[in-house]
Amino acid sequence: MHRYFIVAAGFFALAPPCMARTNCFTEQEVIQLAKSNGLRRYGTMELGPKISDHAYINSKTKKFLSVKQNGKCFFEPTFLTERQYEERYQFEGDGEGE
């Protein structure tokens, strides 16, 4: 019985963020976070076959947001400094916009 508990505990410790509801946000929650901070969608960068990273910016305040996506799960919303943003994103032109 204890072995099953240990295996289950190990699985949840290593499970991807989207499997734990507390770490998984909906697209609507991300849109609301961006909107409440005066951010607009700037672009998307593919990180792998199933994971992408979305960039949001506020040109006036120089506030930046990065949010990863896997399927319908959005995770790791991270506010960035201008320098961190420029290091992470190398978009050309004005971006995608919405």
Short mmCIF file of N, CA and C in Angstrom, two decimals:
data_model
loop_
_atom_site.label_atom_id
_atom_site.label_comp_id
_atom_site.label_asym_id
_atom_site.label_seq_id
_atom_site.Cartn_x
_atom_site.Cartn_y
_atom_site.Cartn_z
N MET A 1 0.82 -1.19 0.00
CA MET A 1 0.00 0.00 0.00
C MET A 1 0.87 1.26 0.00
N HIS A 2 1.92 1.25 0.80
CA HIS A 2 2.79 2.42 0.87
C HIS A 2 3.53 2.66 -0.44
N ARG A 3 3.85 1.59 -1.16
CA ARG A 3 4.53 1.73 -2.45
C ARG A 3 3.66 2.50 -3.44
N TYR A 4 2.37 2.20 -3.47
CA TYR A 4 1.47 2.90 -4.38
C TYR A 4 1.39 4.38 -4.05
N PHE A 5 1.38 4.69 -2.78
CA PHE A 5 1.33 6.08 -2.35
C PHE A 5 2.59 6.81 -2.79
N ILE A 6 3.75 6.17 -2.61
CA ILE A 6 5.02 6.79 -3.00
C ILE A 6 5.08 6.99 -4.50
N VAL A 7 4.65 6.02 -5.28
CA VAL A 7 4.65 6.14 -6.74
C VAL A 7 3.70 7.26 -7.16
N ALA A 8 2.52 7.32 -6.58
CA ALA A 8 1.55 8.37 -6.91
C ALA A 8 2.10 9.73 -6.53
N ALA A 9 2.71 9.84 -5.37
CA ALA A 9 3.28 11.12 -4.94
C ALA A 9 4.39 11.55 -5.89
N GLY A 10 5.22 10.61 -6.33
CA GLY A 10 6.28 10.92 -7.28
C GLY A 10 5.73 11.40 -8.61
N PHE A 11 4.66 10.77 -9.07
CA PHE A 11 4.03 11.18 -10.33
C PHE A 11 3.55 12.62 -10.26
N PHE A 12 2.84 12.97 -9.20
CA PHE A 12 2.32 14.33 -9.09
C PHE A 12 3.42 15.36 -8.90
N ALA A 13 4.51 14.96 -8.28
CA ALA A 13 5.63 15.89 -8.11
C ALA A 13 6.28 16.20 -9.45
N LEU A 14 6.26 15.24 -10.38
CA LEU A 14 6.89 15.43 -11.69
C LEU A 14 5.91 15.77 -12.79
N ALA A 15 4.62 15.82 -12.49
CA ALA A 15 3.60 16.09 -13.49
C ALA A 15 3.77 17.48 -14.08
N PRO A 16 3.42 17.65 -15.35
CA PRO A 16 3.52 18.98 -15.97
C PRO A 16 2.57 19.96 -15.30
N PRO A 17 2.87 21.27 -15.39
CA PRO A 17 2.06 22.27 -14.72
C PRO A 17 0.58 22.23 -15.09
N CYS A 18 0.25 21.81 -16.30
CA CYS A 18 -1.14 21.82 -16.72
C CYS A 18 -1.98 20.78 -15.99
N MET A 19 -1.35 19.82 -15.35
CA MET A 19 -2.11 18.79 -14.66
C MET A 19 -2.59 19.27 -13.30
N ALA A 20 -2.00 20.31 -12.77
CA ALA A 20 -2.41 20.85 -11.49
C ALA A 20 -3.21 22.12 -11.75
N ARG A 21 -4.46 22.13 -11.43
CA ARG A 21 -5.35 23.24 -11.74
C ARG A 21 -4.84 24.57 -11.19
N THR A 22 -4.18 24.55 -10.06
CA THR A 22 -3.72 25.80 -9.48
C THR A 22 -2.64 26.46 -10.33
N ASN A 23 -1.96 25.71 -11.19
CA ASN A 23 -0.91 26.27 -12.04
C ASN A 23 -1.36 26.47 -13.48
N CYS A 24 -2.60 26.15 -13.78
CA CYS A 24 -3.10 26.21 -15.14
C CYS A 24 -4.18 27.29 -15.23
N PHE A 25 -3.98 28.24 -16.13
CA PHE A 25 -4.93 29.34 -16.31
C PHE A 25 -5.65 29.19 -17.65
N THR A 26 -6.85 29.70 -17.73
CA THR A 26 -7.59 29.69 -18.99
C THR A 26 -7.14 30.87 -19.84
N GLU A 27 -7.47 30.81 -21.12
CA GLU A 27 -7.15 31.91 -22.01
C GLU A 27 -7.83 33.20 -21.54
N GLN A 28 -9.06 33.07 -21.06
CA GLN A 28 -9.79 34.25 -20.58
C GLN A 28 -9.10 34.88 -19.36
N GLU A 29 -8.55 34.06 -18.48
CA GLU A 29 -7.82 34.59 -17.32
C GLU A 29 -6.57 35.33 -17.76
N VAL A 30 -5.87 34.83 -18.76
CA VAL A 30 -4.67 35.49 -19.27
C VAL A 30 -5.05 36.80 -19.94
N ILE A 31 -6.11 36.79 -20.72
CA ILE A 31 -6.58 38.02 -21.38
C ILE A 31 -6.94 39.08 -20.33
N GLN A 32 -7.60 38.66 -19.25
CA GLN A 32 -7.98 39.59 -18.19
C GLN A 32 -6.73 40.14 -17.49
N LEU A 33 -5.73 39.30 -17.24
CA LEU A 33 -4.49 39.74 -16.62
C LEU A 33 -3.80 40.78 -17.50
N ALA A 34 -3.72 40.49 -18.78
CA ALA A 34 -3.09 41.43 -19.71
C ALA A 34 -3.87 42.75 -19.76
N LYS A 35 -5.18 42.64 -19.87
CA LYS A 35 -6.03 43.84 -19.95
C LYS A 35 -5.91 44.68 -18.69
N SER A 36 -5.90 44.04 -17.52
CA SER A 36 -5.83 44.79 -16.27
C SER A 36 -4.48 45.50 -16.10
N ASN A 37 -3.47 45.09 -16.85
CA ASN A 37 -2.16 45.73 -16.79
C ASN A 37 -1.89 46.60 -18.02
N GLY A 38 -2.91 46.82 -18.84
CA GLY A 38 -2.78 47.67 -20.02
C GLY A 38 -1.87 47.09 -21.09
N LEU A 39 -1.83 45.76 -21.17
CA LEU A 39 -0.95 45.09 -22.12
C LEU A 39 -1.71 44.67 -23.37
N ARG A 40 -1.01 44.61 -24.49
CA ARG A 40 -1.58 44.07 -25.72
C ARG A 40 -0.70 42.93 -26.19
N ARG A 41 -1.30 42.00 -26.88
CA ARG A 41 -0.55 40.84 -27.37
C ARG A 41 0.41 41.29 -28.45
N TYR A 42 1.64 40.83 -28.35
CA TYR A 42 2.67 41.26 -29.29
C TYR A 42 3.08 40.15 -30.24
N GLY A 43 3.23 38.94 -29.74
CA GLY A 43 3.66 37.85 -30.61
C GLY A 43 3.72 36.53 -29.87
N THR A 44 4.02 35.48 -30.64
CA THR A 44 4.11 34.14 -30.11
C THR A 44 5.38 33.48 -30.62
N MET A 45 6.03 32.75 -29.73
CA MET A 45 7.24 32.02 -30.08
C MET A 45 7.01 30.55 -29.75
N GLU A 46 7.26 29.67 -30.72
CA GLU A 46 7.11 28.23 -30.49
C GLU A 46 8.33 27.72 -29.74
N LEU A 47 8.08 27.04 -28.61
CA LEU A 47 9.18 26.49 -27.81
C LEU A 47 9.37 25.01 -28.07
N GLY A 48 8.38 24.36 -28.64
CA GLY A 48 8.43 22.94 -28.91
C GLY A 48 7.18 22.55 -29.67
N PRO A 49 7.00 21.25 -29.90
CA PRO A 49 5.85 20.82 -30.69
C PRO A 49 4.50 21.15 -30.04
N LYS A 50 4.44 21.25 -28.74
CA LYS A 50 3.16 21.51 -28.08
C LYS A 50 3.16 22.75 -27.21
N ILE A 51 4.31 23.39 -27.03
CA ILE A 51 4.40 24.52 -26.11
C ILE A 51 4.79 25.79 -26.86
N SER A 52 4.06 26.86 -26.57
CA SER A 52 4.38 28.15 -27.15
C SER A 52 4.46 29.18 -26.03
N ASP A 53 5.06 30.31 -26.32
CA ASP A 53 5.24 31.39 -25.35
C ASP A 53 4.65 32.65 -25.97
N HIS A 54 3.71 33.25 -25.27
CA HIS A 54 3.03 34.46 -25.76
C HIS A 54 3.60 35.68 -25.07
N ALA A 55 3.82 36.72 -25.83
CA ALA A 55 4.35 37.97 -25.31
C ALA A 55 3.27 39.05 -25.33
N TYR A 56 3.19 39.80 -24.25
CA TYR A 56 2.28 40.93 -24.12
C TYR A 56 3.11 42.14 -23.71
N ILE A 57 2.79 43.32 -24.25
CA ILE A 57 3.56 44.52 -23.91
C ILE A 57 2.65 45.71 -23.68
N ASN A 58 3.19 46.67 -22.93
CA ASN A 58 2.60 47.99 -22.79
C ASN A 58 3.72 48.95 -23.17
N SER A 59 3.64 49.51 -24.35
CA SER A 59 4.71 50.36 -24.89
C SER A 59 4.94 51.61 -24.05
N LYS A 60 3.88 52.12 -23.43
CA LYS A 60 4.01 53.36 -22.66
C LYS A 60 4.71 53.13 -21.32
N THR A 61 4.35 52.07 -20.61
CA THR A 61 4.91 51.83 -19.28
C THR A 61 6.12 50.90 -19.30
N LYS A 62 6.41 50.31 -20.46
CA LYS A 62 7.50 49.34 -20.61
C LYS A 62 7.28 48.13 -19.69
N LYS A 63 6.03 47.73 -19.55
CA LYS A 63 5.67 46.53 -18.79
C LYS A 63 5.52 45.38 -19.78
N PHE A 64 6.08 44.23 -19.45
CA PHE A 64 6.09 43.07 -20.33
C PHE A 64 5.59 41.84 -19.59
N LEU A 65 4.91 40.95 -20.32
CA LEU A 65 4.39 39.72 -19.74
C LEU A 65 4.67 38.57 -20.70
N SER A 66 5.14 37.47 -20.15
CA SER A 66 5.37 36.24 -20.90
C SER A 66 4.48 35.16 -20.29
N VAL A 67 3.74 34.42 -21.14
CA VAL A 67 2.87 33.34 -20.68
C VAL A 67 3.07 32.14 -21.60
N LYS A 68 3.34 30.99 -21.01
CA LYS A 68 3.50 29.76 -21.80
C LYS A 68 2.15 29.10 -21.98
N GLN A 69 2.01 28.34 -23.08
CA GLN A 69 0.75 27.63 -23.38
C GLN A 69 1.04 26.21 -23.83
N ASN A 70 0.25 25.28 -23.30
CA ASN A 70 0.27 23.89 -23.74
C ASN A 70 -1.18 23.47 -23.88
N GLY A 71 -1.66 23.35 -25.11
CA GLY A 71 -3.07 23.06 -25.34
C GLY A 71 -3.92 24.22 -24.86
N LYS A 72 -4.90 23.94 -24.00
CA LYS A 72 -5.76 25.00 -23.46
C LYS A 72 -5.23 25.54 -22.14
N CYS A 73 -4.11 25.02 -21.69
CA CYS A 73 -3.51 25.42 -20.42
C CYS A 73 -2.48 26.52 -20.64
N PHE A 74 -2.65 27.62 -19.94
CA PHE A 74 -1.69 28.71 -19.93
C PHE A 74 -1.01 28.68 -18.57
N PHE A 75 0.32 28.77 -18.56
CA PHE A 75 1.03 28.65 -17.29
C PHE A 75 2.27 29.54 -17.26
N GLU A 76 2.80 29.70 -16.06
CA GLU A 76 3.98 30.52 -15.80
C GLU A 76 3.87 31.95 -16.32
N PRO A 77 2.81 32.68 -15.95
CA PRO A 77 2.78 34.09 -16.33
C PRO A 77 3.91 34.81 -15.60
N THR A 78 4.76 35.50 -16.36
CA THR A 78 5.95 36.13 -15.79
C THR A 78 6.07 37.56 -16.30
N PHE A 79 6.14 38.51 -15.37
CA PHE A 79 6.40 39.89 -15.76
C PHE A 79 7.90 40.06 -15.92
N LEU A 80 8.28 40.77 -16.97
CA LEU A 80 9.69 40.93 -17.33
C LEU A 80 10.10 42.39 -17.37
N THR A 81 11.38 42.64 -17.11
CA THR A 81 11.93 43.97 -17.33
C THR A 81 12.14 44.13 -18.84
N GLU A 82 12.40 45.33 -19.26
CA GLU A 82 12.62 45.58 -20.68
C GLU A 82 13.82 44.78 -21.19
N ARG A 83 14.87 44.72 -20.42
CA ARG A 83 16.07 43.97 -20.82
C ARG A 83 15.78 42.48 -20.92
N GLN A 84 15.09 41.92 -19.92
CA GLN A 84 14.72 40.50 -19.96
C GLN A 84 13.85 40.20 -21.17
N TYR A 85 12.92 41.10 -21.45
CA TYR A 85 12.02 40.93 -22.59
C TYR A 85 12.81 40.88 -23.90
N GLU A 86 13.72 41.83 -24.07
CA GLU A 86 14.51 41.89 -25.30
C GLU A 86 15.40 40.67 -25.48
N GLU A 87 15.90 40.13 -24.37
CA GLU A 87 16.72 38.92 -24.45
C GLU A 87 15.88 37.71 -24.85
N ARG A 88 14.64 37.64 -24.37
CA ARG A 88 13.78 36.49 -24.61
C ARG A 88 13.13 36.53 -25.99
N TYR A 89 12.72 37.72 -26.43
CA TYR A 89 12.00 37.84 -27.70
C TYR A 89 12.80 38.64 -28.70
N GLN A 90 12.93 38.09 -29.88
CA GLN A 90 13.65 38.75 -30.96
C GLN A 90 12.73 38.90 -32.16
N PHE A 91 11.52 39.44 -31.92
CA PHE A 91 10.56 39.61 -33.00
C PHE A 91 11.03 40.71 -33.95
N GLU A 92 10.72 40.56 -35.21
CA GLU A 92 11.02 41.58 -36.20
C GLU A 92 9.75 42.33 -36.53
N GLY A 93 9.88 43.61 -36.85
CA GLY A 93 8.72 44.41 -37.20
C GLY A 93 7.96 44.84 -35.95
N ASP A 94 6.70 45.18 -36.15
CA ASP A 94 5.88 45.69 -35.06
C ASP A 94 5.17 44.61 -34.27
N GLY A 95 5.28 43.36 -34.66
CA GLY A 95 4.62 42.28 -33.94
C GLY A 95 3.29 41.94 -34.57
N GLU A 96 2.63 40.96 -33.99
CA GLU A 96 1.37 40.46 -34.55
C GLU A 96 0.21 41.39 -34.27
N GLY A 97 0.11 41.85 -33.03
CA GLY A 97 -1.03 42.64 -32.64
C GLY A 97 -2.29 41.83 -32.66
N GLU A 98 -3.35 42.38 -32.13
CA GLU A 98 -4.65 41.69 -32.15
C GLU A 98 -5.75 42.66 -32.44
#
